[in-house]
Coordinates of C-alpha atoms and ligand atoms in Angstrom, one line a residue:
M1 CA 0.0 0.0 0.0
T2 CA 1.2 3.5 -0.8
D3 CA 2.5 5.4 2.3
R4 CA 1.4 9.0 2.0
T5 CA 1.8 10.0 5.6
A6 CA 1.9 13.8 5.9
P7 CA 5.4 15.1 6.6
A8 CA 4.0 17.3 9.3
A9 CA 6.2 20.1 10.7
H10 CA 4.6 19.8 14.1
A11 CA 3.2 16.5 15.6
I12 CA -0.4 15.9 14.6
A13 CA -2.9 13.2 15.6
P14 CA -2.0 10.0 13.7
M15 CA -5.3 9.7 11.8
L16 CA -4.9 13.2 10.5
A17 CA -1.3 12.5 9.3
A18 CA -2.5 9.2 7.7
R19 CA -5.4 10.8 5.7
W20 CA -4.8 11.4 2.0
S21 CA -6.9 11.2 -1.2
P22 CA -6.0 8.1 -3.2
R23 CA -7.1 7.3 -6.7
S24 CA -6.3 3.6 -6.6
Y25 CA -8.5 1.3 -4.5
E26 CA -8.2 -2.3 -3.7
D27 CA -11.0 -4.5 -5.1
R28 CA -12.3 -5.1 -1.6
A29 CA -15.6 -4.2 -0.1
V30 CA -15.8 -1.8 2.9
P31 CA -17.4 -3.8 5.8
D32 CA -20.7 -2.2 6.7
A33 CA -19.5 -1.9 10.3
A34 CA -16.6 0.3 9.1
L35 CA -18.9 2.3 6.9
A36 CA -21.1 2.9 9.9
Q37 CA -18.0 4.0 11.9
V38 CA -17.0 6.7 9.3
L39 CA -20.6 7.9 9.2
E40 CA -20.7 8.0 13.0
A41 CA -17.6 10.2 12.9
A42 CA -19.4 12.5 10.6
R43 CA -22.3 12.5 13.0
W44 CA -20.3 13.9 15.8
A45 CA -19.0 17.0 13.9
A46 CA -19.8 20.4 15.3
S47 CA -22.4 22.5 13.4
C48 CA -24.0 25.9 13.6
I49 CA -26.7 25.7 16.4
N50 CA -26.3 21.9 16.1
E51 CA -28.3 21.9 12.9
Q52 CA -26.4 19.0 11.4
P53 CA -27.3 20.0 7.9
W54 CA -25.3 17.1 6.3
N55 CA -26.7 14.2 4.3
F56 CA -24.7 11.4 2.7
L57 CA -26.1 9.4 -0.1
V58 CA -24.2 6.1 0.0
A59 CA -23.8 3.7 -2.9
R60 CA -22.0 0.4 -2.2
K61 CA -20.8 -1.3 -5.3
A62 CA -21.6 -4.7 -3.8
K63 CA -25.0 -3.9 -2.4
E64 CA -26.3 -0.9 -4.5
P65 CA -24.6 -1.5 -7.9
E66 CA -27.2 0.4 -9.8
A67 CA -26.9 3.5 -7.6
H68 CA -23.1 3.2 -7.7
A69 CA -23.2 3.3 -11.5
R70 CA -25.7 6.2 -11.5
L71 CA -23.5 8.2 -9.1
L72 CA -20.4 7.3 -11.1
A73 CA -22.1 8.7 -14.2
C74 CA -22.5 12.1 -12.4
L75 CA -18.7 12.5 -12.0
S76 CA -16.5 14.3 -14.4
V77 CA -14.9 12.0 -17.0
N78 CA -11.5 12.4 -15.3
N79 CA -12.8 11.4 -11.9
Q80 CA -14.8 8.5 -13.4
G81 CA -11.6 7.1 -14.8
W82 CA -10.3 6.2 -11.3
A83 CA -13.4 6.4 -9.1
V84 CA -14.9 3.5 -10.9
R85 CA -12.7 1.2 -8.8
A86 CA -13.9 2.6 -5.4
P87 CA -16.2 0.1 -3.6
V88 CA -18.2 3.0 -2.1
L89 CA -19.3 6.2 -3.7
M90 CA -21.0 8.9 -1.7
L91 CA -22.6 12.3 -2.3
G92 CA -22.4 14.9 0.4
V93 CA -25.5 17.0 0.4
A94 CA -26.2 20.1 2.6
R95 CA -29.6 21.2 3.7
T96 CA -29.5 24.9 2.9
A97 CA -32.1 26.3 5.3
F98 CA -32.5 25.9 9.1
A99 CA -35.1 23.3 10.0
S100 CA -36.4 25.5 12.9
N101 CA -37.3 28.7 11.0
G102 CA -36.6 28.1 7.3
N103 CA -34.0 30.9 7.2
A104 CA -31.0 30.4 4.9
N105 CA -28.1 28.6 6.7
R106 CA -25.0 30.2 5.3
H107 CA -22.9 27.7 7.3
A108 CA -24.5 24.6 5.8
G109 CA -21.6 23.9 3.4
Y110 CA -19.1 24.7 6.2
D111 CA -20.8 22.1 8.4
L112 CA -21.1 19.5 5.7
G113 CA -17.3 20.0 5.2
Q114 CA -16.6 19.5 8.9
A115 CA -18.6 16.3 8.9
T116 CA -16.8 15.1 5.8
A117 CA -13.4 15.9 7.3
N118 CA -14.4 13.8 10.3
L119 CA -15.5 11.0 8.0
A120 CA -12.2 11.2 6.1
A121 CA -10.1 11.2 9.3
Q122 CA -12.0 8.2 10.7
A123 CA -11.6 6.4 7.5
A124 CA -7.9 6.9 7.7
A125 CA -7.8 5.6 11.3
L126 CA -9.5 2.4 10.0
G127 CA -7.0 1.9 7.1
L128 CA -9.5 3.2 4.6
Q129 CA -9.2 6.4 2.6
A130 CA -11.8 8.9 1.3
H131 CA -11.3 11.2 -1.7
Q132 CA -13.6 14.2 -2.0
M133 CA -14.5 15.5 -5.5
A134 CA -15.9 18.8 -6.7
G135 CA -15.7 17.4 -10.2
F136 CA -19.2 16.2 -10.6
D137 CA -22.4 17.5 -12.1
A138 CA -24.6 18.6 -9.2
A139 CA -27.7 19.1 -11.4
K140 CA -27.3 15.6 -12.8
A141 CA -26.9 14.2 -9.3
R142 CA -30.0 16.0 -8.1
E143 CA -32.0 14.5 -11.0
A144 CA -30.5 11.1 -10.8
F145 CA -31.4 10.7 -7.1
A146 CA -34.5 12.9 -6.9
I147 CA -32.8 15.3 -4.4
P148 CA -35.4 17.9 -3.5
E149 CA -34.9 21.7 -3.6
G150 CA -33.4 23.0 -0.4
F151 CA -30.7 20.4 -0.5
D152 CA -27.4 21.1 -2.2
P153 CA -25.2 18.3 -3.5
M154 CA -21.8 19.8 -2.7
T155 CA -19.2 17.0 -2.9
A156 CA -18.8 13.5 -4.3
I157 CA -16.7 11.1 -2.2
T158 CA -15.0 7.8 -2.8
L159 CA -14.2 5.4 0.0
G160 CA -12.2 2.2 0.1
Y161 CA -8.9 0.6 0.9
P162 CA -6.2 2.3 -1.0
G163 CA -4.5 0.2 -3.6
P164 CA -1.1 0.4 -5.4
A165 CA -0.4 3.4 -7.6
S166 CA 0.9 0.9 -10.2
A167 CA -2.7 -0.1 -10.9
L168 CA -3.4 3.4 -12.3
P169 CA -2.6 4.8 -15.7
E170 CA 0.9 6.4 -15.8
A171 CA -0.3 10.0 -15.5
L172 CA -2.4 9.3 -12.4
A173 CA 0.2 7.0 -10.9
A174 CA 2.7 9.9 -11.0
R175 CA 0.2 12.2 -9.1
E176 CA -0.1 9.5 -6.5
A177 CA 3.7 9.5 -6.0
A178 CA 4.1 13.3 -6.0
P179 CA 5.3 14.8 -2.7
R180 CA 2.6 16.0 -0.5
A181 CA 2.8 19.8 -0.1
R182 CA 1.2 22.4 2.0
K183 CA 1.6 26.1 2.7
P184 CA 3.5 26.7 5.9
I185 CA 1.5 27.8 9.0
G186 CA 3.1 31.3 8.7
E187 CA 1.3 31.8 5.4
F188 CA -2.2 31.5 6.8
T189 CA -1.9 32.5 10.4
H190 CA -2.3 36.1 11.4
L191 CA -1.0 36.7 14.9
G192 CA -3.1 39.3 16.6
A193 CA -3.6 41.5 13.5
W194 CA -4.6 40.9 9.9
G195 CA -1.4 40.6 7.9
A196 CA 0.8 39.8 10.9
L197 CA 1.6 36.5 9.4
G198 CA 3.6 34.0 11.5
S199 CA 3.7 30.7 13.2
P200 CA 3.3 30.6 17.0
A201 CA 6.3 28.2 17.3
Ligands
LIG301 C1 -13.9 20.1 -2.0 C2 -12.8 19.2 -2.6 C3 -12.9 19.0 -4.0 C4 -12.0 18.1 -4.6 N1 -12.2 17.8 -5.9 C5 -11.4 16.8 -6.5 C6 -11.7 16.3 -7.8 O1 -12.7 16.7 -8.4 N2 -10.9 15.4 -8.3 C7 -9.8 15.0 -7.6 O2 -9.0 14.1 -8.2 N3 -9.5 15.4 -6.4 C8 -10.3 16.3 -5.8 N4 -10.0 16.8 -4.5 C9 -8.9 16.2 -3.8 C10 -7.8 17.3 -3.6 O3 -7.1 17.5 -4.8 C11 -6.8 16.9 -2.5 O4 -7.5 16.8 -1.3 C12 -5.6 17.8 -2.4 O5 -4.8 17.7 -3.5 C13 -4.8 17.5 -1.2 O6 -4.4 16.1 -1.2 P1 -4.6 15.1 0.0 O7 -6.1 15.1 0.2 O8 -4.1 13.8 -0.5 O9 -3.9 15.6 1.2 C14 -10.9 17.6 -3.9 C15 -10.8 17.9 -2.5 C16 -11.8 18.7 -1.9 C17 -11.7 18.9 -0.4

């Protein structure tokens, strides 16, 4: 299995360091108990006034093959090329208004993102990996799954056990082997004043 552990500059929780976005997946189903664990992790995310606006449409290749194919068909052609091997496809959908008063929830996408981050970290802790995708046709997904107005399909997600990069076409295999890179803390942390960029340590 490809080791893509983050070369963190400061120690971080192991599951966060272990998380990455693979394109190669083993031909091996995700046990339902593990799938429930990653959704449970999503469940415990924080959200604005505990609205929990996230929804995950889940298509298991082994159990919902028709839904898996339908969701796959909503992905961009590039994403379809590798996501076809993922044993689980998901669609992250945000409820866009607060249930209590119908007002627009401008943090719905933020909260769906937090739940998905939890899901991805929990997946990594279990030896699984998730890969989020903006490259999908949201209108097509809405139609394909009869998602009502007021719910916004925001991300597609693959989930499975990461496989060898060698199973991918050359161009994708190279991306899988590229060094993992991030901006340093000091490029996004403003200490006490906007523009006072720096790292606390
Ligand atoms: C909202 C979002 C959309 C993304 N869309 C795509 C996508 O359409 N196709 C793809 O191959 N990767 C996609 N990615 C994966 C990112 O490219 C990846 O997270 C980033 O390069 C960092 O790599 P890492 O997740 O392995 O740390 C997306 C990630 C996020 C969070």
